[in-house]
mmCIF file with all atom_site columns, C-alpha atoms in Angstrom:
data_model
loop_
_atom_site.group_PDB
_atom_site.id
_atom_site.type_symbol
_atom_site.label_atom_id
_atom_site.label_alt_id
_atom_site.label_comp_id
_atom_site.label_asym_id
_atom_site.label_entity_id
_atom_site.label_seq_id
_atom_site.pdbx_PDB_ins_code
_atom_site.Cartn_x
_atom_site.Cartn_y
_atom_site.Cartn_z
_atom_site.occupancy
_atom_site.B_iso_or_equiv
_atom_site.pdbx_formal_charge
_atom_site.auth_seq_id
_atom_site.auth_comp_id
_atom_site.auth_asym_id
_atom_site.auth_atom_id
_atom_site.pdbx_PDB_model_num
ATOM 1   C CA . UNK A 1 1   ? -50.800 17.138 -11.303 1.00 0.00 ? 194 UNK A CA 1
ATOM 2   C CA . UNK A 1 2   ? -50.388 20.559 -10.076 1.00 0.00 ? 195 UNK A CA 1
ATOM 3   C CA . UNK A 1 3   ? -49.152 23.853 -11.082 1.00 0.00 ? 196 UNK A CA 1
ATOM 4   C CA . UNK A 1 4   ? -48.614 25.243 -7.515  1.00 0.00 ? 197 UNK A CA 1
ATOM 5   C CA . UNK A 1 5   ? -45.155 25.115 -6.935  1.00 0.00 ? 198 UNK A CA 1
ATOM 6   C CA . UNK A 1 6   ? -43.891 24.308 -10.355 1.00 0.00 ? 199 UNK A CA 1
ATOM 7   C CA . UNK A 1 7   ? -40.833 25.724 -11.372 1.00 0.00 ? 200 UNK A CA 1
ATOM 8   C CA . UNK A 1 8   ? -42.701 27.065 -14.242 1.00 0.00 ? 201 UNK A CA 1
ATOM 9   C CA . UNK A 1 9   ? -44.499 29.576 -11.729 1.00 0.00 ? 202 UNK A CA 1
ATOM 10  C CA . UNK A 1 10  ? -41.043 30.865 -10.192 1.00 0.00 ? 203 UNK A CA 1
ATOM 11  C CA . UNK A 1 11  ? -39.585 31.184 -13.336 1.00 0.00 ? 204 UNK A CA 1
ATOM 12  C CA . UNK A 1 12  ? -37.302 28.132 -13.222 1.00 0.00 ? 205 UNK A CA 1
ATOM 13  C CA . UNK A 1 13  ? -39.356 26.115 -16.056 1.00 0.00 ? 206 UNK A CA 1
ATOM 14  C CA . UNK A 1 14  ? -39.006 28.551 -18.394 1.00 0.00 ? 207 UNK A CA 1
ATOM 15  C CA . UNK A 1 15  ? -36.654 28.277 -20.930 1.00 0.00 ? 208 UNK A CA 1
ATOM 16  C CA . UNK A 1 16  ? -37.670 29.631 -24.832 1.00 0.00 ? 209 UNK A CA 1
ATOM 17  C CA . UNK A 1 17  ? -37.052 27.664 -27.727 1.00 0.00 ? 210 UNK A CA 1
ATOM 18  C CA . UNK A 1 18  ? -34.022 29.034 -29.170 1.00 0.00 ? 211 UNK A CA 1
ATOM 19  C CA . UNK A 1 19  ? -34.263 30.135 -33.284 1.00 0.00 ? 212 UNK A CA 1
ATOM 20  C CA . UNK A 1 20  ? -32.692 27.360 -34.802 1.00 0.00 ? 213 UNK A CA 1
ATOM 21  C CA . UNK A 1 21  ? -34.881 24.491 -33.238 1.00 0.00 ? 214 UNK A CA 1
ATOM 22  C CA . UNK A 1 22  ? -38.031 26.558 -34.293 1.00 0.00 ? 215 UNK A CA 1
ATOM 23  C CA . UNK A 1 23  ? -36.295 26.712 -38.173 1.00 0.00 ? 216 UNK A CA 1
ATOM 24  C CA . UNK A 1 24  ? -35.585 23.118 -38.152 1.00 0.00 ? 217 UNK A CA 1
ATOM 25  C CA . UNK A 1 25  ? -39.384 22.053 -37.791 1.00 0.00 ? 218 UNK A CA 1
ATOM 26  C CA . UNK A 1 26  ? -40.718 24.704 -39.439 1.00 0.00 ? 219 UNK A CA 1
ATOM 27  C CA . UNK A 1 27  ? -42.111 22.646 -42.508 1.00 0.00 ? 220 UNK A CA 1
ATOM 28  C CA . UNK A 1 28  ? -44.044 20.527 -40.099 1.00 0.00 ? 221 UNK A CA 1
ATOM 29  C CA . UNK A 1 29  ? -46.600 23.295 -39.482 1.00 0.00 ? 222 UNK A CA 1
ATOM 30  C CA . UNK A 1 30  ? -49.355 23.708 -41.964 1.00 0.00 ? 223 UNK A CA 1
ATOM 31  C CA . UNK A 1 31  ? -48.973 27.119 -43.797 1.00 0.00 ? 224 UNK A CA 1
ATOM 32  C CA . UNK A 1 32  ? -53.009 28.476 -43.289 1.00 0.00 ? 225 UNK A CA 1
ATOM 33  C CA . UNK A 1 33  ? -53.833 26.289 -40.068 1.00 0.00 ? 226 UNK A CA 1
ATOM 34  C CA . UNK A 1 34  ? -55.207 28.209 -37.010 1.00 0.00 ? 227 UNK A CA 1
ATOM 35  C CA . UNK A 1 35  ? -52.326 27.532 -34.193 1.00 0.00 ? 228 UNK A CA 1
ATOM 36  C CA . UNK A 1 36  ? -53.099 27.398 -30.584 1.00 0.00 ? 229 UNK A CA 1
ATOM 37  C CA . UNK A 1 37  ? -49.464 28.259 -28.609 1.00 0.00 ? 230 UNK A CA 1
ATOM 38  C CA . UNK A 1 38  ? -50.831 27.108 -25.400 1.00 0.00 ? 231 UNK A CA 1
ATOM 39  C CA . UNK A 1 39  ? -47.558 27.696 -23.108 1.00 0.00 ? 232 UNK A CA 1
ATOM 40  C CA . UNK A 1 40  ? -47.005 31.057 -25.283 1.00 0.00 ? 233 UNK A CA 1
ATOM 41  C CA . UNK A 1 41  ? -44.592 32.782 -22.758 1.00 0.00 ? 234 UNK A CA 1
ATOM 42  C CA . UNK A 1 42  ? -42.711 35.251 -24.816 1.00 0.00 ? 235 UNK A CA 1
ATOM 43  C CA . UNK A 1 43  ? -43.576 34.026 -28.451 1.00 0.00 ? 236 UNK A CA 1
ATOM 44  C CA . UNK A 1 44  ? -40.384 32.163 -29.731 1.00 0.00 ? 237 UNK A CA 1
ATOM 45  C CA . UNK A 1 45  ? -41.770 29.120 -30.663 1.00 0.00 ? 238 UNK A CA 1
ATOM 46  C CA . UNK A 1 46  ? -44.162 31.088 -33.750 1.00 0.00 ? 239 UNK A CA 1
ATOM 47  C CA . UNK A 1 47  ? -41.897 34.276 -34.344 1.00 0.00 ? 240 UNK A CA 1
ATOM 48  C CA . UNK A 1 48  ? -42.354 34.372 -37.970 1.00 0.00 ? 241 UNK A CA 1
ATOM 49  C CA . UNK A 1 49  ? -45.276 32.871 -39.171 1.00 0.00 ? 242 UNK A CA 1
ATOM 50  C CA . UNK A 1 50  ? -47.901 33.930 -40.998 1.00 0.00 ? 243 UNK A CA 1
ATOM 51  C CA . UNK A 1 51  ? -50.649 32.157 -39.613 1.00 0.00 ? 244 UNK A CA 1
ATOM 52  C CA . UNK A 1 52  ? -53.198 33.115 -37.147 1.00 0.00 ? 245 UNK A CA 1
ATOM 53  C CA . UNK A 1 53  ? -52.181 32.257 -33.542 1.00 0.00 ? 246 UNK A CA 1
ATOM 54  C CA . UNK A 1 54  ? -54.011 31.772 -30.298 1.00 0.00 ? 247 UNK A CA 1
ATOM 55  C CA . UNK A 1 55  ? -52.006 32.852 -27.473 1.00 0.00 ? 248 UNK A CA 1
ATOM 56  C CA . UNK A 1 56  ? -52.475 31.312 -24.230 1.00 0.00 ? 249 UNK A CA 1
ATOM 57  C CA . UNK A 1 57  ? -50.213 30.778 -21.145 1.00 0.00 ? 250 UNK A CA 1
ATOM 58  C CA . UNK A 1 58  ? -50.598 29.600 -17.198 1.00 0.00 ? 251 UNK A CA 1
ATOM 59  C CA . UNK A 1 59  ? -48.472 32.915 -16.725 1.00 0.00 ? 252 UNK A CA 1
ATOM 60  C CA . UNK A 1 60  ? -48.834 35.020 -18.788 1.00 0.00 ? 253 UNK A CA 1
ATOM 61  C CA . UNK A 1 61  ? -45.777 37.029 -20.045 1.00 0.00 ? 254 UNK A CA 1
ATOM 62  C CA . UNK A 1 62  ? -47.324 39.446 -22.485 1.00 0.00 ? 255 UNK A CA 1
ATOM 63  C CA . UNK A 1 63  ? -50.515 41.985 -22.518 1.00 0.00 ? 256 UNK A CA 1
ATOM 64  C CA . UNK A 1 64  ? -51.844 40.360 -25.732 1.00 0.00 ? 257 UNK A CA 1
ATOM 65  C CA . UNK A 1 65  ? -51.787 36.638 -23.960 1.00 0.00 ? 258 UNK A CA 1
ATOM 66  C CA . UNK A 1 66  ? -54.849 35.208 -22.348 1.00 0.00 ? 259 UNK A CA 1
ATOM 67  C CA . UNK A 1 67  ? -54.379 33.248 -19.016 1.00 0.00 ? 260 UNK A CA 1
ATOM 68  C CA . UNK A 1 68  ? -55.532 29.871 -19.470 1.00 0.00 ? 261 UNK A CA 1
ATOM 69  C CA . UNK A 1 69  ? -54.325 26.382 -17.922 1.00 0.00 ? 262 UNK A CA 1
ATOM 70  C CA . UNK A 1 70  ? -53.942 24.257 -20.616 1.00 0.00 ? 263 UNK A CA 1
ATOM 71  C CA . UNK A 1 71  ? -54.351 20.985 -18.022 1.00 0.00 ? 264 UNK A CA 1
ATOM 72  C CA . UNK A 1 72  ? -57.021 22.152 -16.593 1.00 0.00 ? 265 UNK A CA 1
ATOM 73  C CA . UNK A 1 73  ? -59.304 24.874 -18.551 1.00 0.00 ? 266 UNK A CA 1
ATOM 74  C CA . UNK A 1 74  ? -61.265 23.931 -22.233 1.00 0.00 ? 267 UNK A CA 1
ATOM 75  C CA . UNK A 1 75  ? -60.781 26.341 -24.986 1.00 0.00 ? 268 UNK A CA 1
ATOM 76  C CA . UNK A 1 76  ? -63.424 28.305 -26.614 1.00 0.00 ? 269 UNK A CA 1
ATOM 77  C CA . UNK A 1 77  ? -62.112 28.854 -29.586 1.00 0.00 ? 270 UNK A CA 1
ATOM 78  C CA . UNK A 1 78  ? -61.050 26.788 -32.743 1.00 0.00 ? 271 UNK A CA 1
ATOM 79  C CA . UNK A 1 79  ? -57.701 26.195 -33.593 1.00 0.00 ? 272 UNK A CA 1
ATOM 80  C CA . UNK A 1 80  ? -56.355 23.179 -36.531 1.00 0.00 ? 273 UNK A CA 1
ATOM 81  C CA . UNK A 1 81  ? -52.829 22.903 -34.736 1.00 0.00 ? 274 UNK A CA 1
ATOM 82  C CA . UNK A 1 82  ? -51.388 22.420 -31.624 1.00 0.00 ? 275 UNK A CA 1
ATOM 83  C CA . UNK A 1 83  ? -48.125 23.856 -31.093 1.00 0.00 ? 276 UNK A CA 1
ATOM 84  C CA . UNK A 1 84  ? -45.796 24.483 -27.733 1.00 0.00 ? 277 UNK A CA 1
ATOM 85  C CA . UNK A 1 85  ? -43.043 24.111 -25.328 1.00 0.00 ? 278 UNK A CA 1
ATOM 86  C CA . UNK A 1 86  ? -44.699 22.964 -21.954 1.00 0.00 ? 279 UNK A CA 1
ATOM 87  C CA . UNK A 1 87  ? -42.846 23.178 -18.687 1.00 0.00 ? 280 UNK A CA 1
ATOM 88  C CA . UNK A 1 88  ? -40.587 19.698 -18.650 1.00 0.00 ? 281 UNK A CA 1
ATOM 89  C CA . UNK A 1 89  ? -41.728 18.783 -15.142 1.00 0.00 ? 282 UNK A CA 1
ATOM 90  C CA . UNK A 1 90  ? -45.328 18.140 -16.293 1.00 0.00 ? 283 UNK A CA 1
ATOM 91  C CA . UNK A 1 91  ? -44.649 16.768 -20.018 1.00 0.00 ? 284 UNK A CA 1
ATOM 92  C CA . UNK A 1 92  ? -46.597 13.388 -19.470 1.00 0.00 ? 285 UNK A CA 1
ATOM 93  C CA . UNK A 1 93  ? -49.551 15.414 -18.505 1.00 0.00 ? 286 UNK A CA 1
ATOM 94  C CA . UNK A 1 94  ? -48.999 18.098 -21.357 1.00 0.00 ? 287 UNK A CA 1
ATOM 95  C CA . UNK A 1 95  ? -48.418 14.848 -23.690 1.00 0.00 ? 288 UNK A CA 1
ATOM 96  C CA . UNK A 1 96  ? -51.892 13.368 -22.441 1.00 0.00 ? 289 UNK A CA 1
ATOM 97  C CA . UNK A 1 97  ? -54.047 16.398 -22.678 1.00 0.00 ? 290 UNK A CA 1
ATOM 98  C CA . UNK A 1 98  ? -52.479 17.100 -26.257 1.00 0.00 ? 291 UNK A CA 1
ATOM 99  C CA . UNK A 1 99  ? -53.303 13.976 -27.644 1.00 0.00 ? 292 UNK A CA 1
ATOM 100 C CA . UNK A 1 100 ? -57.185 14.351 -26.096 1.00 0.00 ? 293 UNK A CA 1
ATOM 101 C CA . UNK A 1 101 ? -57.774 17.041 -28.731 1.00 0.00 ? 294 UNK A CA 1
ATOM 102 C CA . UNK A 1 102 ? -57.184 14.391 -31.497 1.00 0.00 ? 295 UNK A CA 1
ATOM 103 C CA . UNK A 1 103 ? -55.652 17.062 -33.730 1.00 0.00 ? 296 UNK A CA 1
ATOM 104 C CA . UNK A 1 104 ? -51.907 17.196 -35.025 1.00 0.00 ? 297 UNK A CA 1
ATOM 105 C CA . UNK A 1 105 ? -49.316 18.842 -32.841 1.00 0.00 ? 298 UNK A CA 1
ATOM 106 C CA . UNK A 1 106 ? -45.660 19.674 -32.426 1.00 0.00 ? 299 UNK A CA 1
ATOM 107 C CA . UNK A 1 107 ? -44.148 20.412 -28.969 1.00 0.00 ? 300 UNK A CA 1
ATOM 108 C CA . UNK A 1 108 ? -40.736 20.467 -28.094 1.00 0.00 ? 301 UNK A CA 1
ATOM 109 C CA . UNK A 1 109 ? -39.493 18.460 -25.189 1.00 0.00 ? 302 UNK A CA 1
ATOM 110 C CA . UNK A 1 110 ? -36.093 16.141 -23.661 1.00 0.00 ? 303 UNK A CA 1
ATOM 111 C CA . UNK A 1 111 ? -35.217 13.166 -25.358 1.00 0.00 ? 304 UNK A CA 1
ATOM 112 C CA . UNK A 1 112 ? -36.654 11.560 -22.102 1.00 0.00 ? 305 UNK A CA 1
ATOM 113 C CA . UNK A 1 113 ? -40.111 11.671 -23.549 1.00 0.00 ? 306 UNK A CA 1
ATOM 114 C CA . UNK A 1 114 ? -39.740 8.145  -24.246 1.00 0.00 ? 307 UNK A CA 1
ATOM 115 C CA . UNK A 1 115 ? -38.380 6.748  -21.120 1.00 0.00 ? 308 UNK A CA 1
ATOM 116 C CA . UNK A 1 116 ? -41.905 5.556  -19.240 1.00 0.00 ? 309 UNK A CA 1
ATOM 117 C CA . UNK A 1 117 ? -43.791 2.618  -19.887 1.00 0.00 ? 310 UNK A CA 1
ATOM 118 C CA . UNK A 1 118 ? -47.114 5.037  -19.819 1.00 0.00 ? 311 UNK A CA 1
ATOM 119 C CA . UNK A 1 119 ? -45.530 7.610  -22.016 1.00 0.00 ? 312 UNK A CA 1
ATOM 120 C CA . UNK A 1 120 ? -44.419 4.592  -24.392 1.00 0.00 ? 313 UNK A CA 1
ATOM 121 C CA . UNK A 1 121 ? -47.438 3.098  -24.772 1.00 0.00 ? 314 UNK A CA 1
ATOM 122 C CA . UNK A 1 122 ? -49.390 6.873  -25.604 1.00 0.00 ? 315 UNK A CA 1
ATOM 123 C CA . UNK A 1 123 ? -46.659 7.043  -28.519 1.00 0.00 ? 316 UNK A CA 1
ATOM 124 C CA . UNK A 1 124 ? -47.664 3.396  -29.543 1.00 0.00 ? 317 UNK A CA 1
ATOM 125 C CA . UNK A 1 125 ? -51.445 4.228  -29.507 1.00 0.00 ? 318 UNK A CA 1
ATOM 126 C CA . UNK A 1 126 ? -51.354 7.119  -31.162 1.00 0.00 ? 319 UNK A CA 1
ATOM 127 C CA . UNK A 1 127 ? -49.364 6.568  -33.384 1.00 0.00 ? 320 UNK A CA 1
ATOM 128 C CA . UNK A 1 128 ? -47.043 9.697  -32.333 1.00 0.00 ? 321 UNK A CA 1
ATOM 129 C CA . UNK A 1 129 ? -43.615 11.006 -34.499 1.00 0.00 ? 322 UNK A CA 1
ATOM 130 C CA . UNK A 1 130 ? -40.106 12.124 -33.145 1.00 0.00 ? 323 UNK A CA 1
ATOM 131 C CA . UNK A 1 131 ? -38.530 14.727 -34.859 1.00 0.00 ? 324 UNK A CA 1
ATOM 132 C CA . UNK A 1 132 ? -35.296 13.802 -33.689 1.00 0.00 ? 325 UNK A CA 1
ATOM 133 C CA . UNK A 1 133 ? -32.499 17.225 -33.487 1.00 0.00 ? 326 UNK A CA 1
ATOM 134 C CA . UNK A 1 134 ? -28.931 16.835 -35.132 1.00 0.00 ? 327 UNK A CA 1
ATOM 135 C CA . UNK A 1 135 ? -27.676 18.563 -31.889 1.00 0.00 ? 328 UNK A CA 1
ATOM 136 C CA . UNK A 1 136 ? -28.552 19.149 -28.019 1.00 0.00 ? 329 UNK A CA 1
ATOM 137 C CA . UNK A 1 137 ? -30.405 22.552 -27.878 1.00 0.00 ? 330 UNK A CA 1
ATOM 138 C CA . UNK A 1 138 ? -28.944 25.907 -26.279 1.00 0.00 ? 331 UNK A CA 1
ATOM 139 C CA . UNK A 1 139 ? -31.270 26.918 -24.266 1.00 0.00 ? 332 UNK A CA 1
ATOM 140 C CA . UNK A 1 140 ? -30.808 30.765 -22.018 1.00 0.00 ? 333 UNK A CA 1
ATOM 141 C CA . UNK A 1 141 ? -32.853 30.487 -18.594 1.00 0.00 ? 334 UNK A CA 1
ATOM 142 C CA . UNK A 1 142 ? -34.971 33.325 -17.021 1.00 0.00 ? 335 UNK A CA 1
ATOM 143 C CA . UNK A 1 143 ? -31.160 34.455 -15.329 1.00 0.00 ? 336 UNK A CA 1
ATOM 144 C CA . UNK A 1 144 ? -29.174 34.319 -18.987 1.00 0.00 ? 337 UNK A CA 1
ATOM 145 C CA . UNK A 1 145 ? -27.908 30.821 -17.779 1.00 0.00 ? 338 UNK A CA 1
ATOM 146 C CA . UNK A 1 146 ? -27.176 28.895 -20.513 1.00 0.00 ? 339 UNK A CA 1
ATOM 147 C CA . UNK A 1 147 ? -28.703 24.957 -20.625 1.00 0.00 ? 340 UNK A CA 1
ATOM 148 C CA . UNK A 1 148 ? -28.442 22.348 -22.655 1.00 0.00 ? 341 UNK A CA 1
ATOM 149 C CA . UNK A 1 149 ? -30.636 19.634 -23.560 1.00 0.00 ? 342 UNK A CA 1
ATOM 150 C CA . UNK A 1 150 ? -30.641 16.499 -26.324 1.00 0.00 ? 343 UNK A CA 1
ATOM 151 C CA . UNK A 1 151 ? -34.306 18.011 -27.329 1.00 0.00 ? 344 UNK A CA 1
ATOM 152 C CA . UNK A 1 152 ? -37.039 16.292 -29.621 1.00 0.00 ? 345 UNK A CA 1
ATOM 153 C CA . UNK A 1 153 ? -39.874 17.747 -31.097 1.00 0.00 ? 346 UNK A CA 1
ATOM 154 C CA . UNK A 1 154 ? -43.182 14.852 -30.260 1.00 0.00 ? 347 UNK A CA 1
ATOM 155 C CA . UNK A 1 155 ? -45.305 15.311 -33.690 1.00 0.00 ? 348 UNK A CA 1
ATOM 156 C CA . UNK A 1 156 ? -48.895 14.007 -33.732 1.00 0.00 ? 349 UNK A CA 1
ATOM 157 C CA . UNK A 1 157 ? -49.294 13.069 -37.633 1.00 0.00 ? 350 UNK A CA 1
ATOM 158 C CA . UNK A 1 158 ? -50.254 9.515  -37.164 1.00 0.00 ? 351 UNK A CA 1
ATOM 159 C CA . UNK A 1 159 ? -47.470 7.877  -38.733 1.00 0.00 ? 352 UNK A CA 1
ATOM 160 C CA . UNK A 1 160 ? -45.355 6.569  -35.770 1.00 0.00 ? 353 UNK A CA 1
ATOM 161 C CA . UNK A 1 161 ? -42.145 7.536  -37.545 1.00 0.00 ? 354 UNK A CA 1
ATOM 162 C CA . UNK A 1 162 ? -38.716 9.202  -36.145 1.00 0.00 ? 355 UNK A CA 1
ATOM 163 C CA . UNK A 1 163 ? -37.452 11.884 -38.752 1.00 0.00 ? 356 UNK A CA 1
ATOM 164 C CA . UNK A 1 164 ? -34.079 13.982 -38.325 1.00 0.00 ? 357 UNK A CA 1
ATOM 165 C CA . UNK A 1 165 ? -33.448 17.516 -38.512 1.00 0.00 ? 358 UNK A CA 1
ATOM 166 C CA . UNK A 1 166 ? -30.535 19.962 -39.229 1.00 0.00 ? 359 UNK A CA 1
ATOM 167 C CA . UNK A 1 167 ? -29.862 22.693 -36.334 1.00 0.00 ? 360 UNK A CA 1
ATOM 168 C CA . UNK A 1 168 ? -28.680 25.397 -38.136 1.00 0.00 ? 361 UNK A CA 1
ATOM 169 C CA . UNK A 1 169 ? -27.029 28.036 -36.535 1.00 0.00 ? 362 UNK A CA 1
ATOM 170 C CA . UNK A 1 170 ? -27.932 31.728 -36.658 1.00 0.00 ? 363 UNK A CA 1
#
């Protein structure tokens, strides 16, 4: 696993979660937990709520975010929620490291999630939700490029279930 060299680090992994995927699991994040963004970037994923946020990214892309690699560095602080939109090209090591925490989480990631045997069996062991999308996600790259994606969101709330959600436009 390594960072140098990721298209994350050139810019090419980084695509923000576009408003309506971030409305349509809203109600999956708990109202007064702490939230740890750990892949922060720009701040799509928690525009909006209320609760107190931990901002960390690799690469940082704003003065109030702390550089931290989530793979590799341990937090010092507490947080009750996990929440994020890692780089695609390392999602079986984001997925890992998430679920060493043992505390619920949301990220956002391609439907592919679920392809490996390795990836399969962390979903089976822990238990792990889909939050399956209505629609493939828009999402605008670092050059305004437009790409889209069938996108799930992986939720860790121990029930092993697949849900459905509305995108709603605007």
């Amino acid at each position: 696993m390594s960072w140098k060299g990721n298209r994350r680090e050139i810019g090419e992994d980084f695509f923000e979660t576009p408003e309506c995927a971030v409305k349509a699991v809203i109600k999956y994040i708990p109202e007064n937990a702490i939230i740890w963004e750990c892949t922060y970037g720009k701040g799509a994923l928690v525009k909006g709520l209320k609760n107190k946020i931990i901002k960390t990214d690799k690469y940082p892309k704003t003065d109030d975010t702390r550089e931290f690699d989530f793979l590799t560095d341990e937090p010092d602080f507490d947080f009750d929620f996990l929440y994020f939109n890692p780089p695609w090209s390392l999602k079986t090591d984001f997925l890992e490291k998430a679920v060493s925490y043992n505390k619920p989480f949301l990220f956002i990631c391609p439907i592919t999630i679920m392809e490996t045997a390795k990836r399969s069996k962390i979903f089976h062991d822990n238990q792990l939700s889909i939050i399956n999308l209505s629609n493939r996600v828009n999402y605008v790259g670092k050059s305004g490029n437009k790409v889209f994606f069938h996108s799930v969101f992986v939720l860790n709330d121990g029930k092993g279930k697949l849900y459905y959600e509305e995108l709603v436009k605007g």
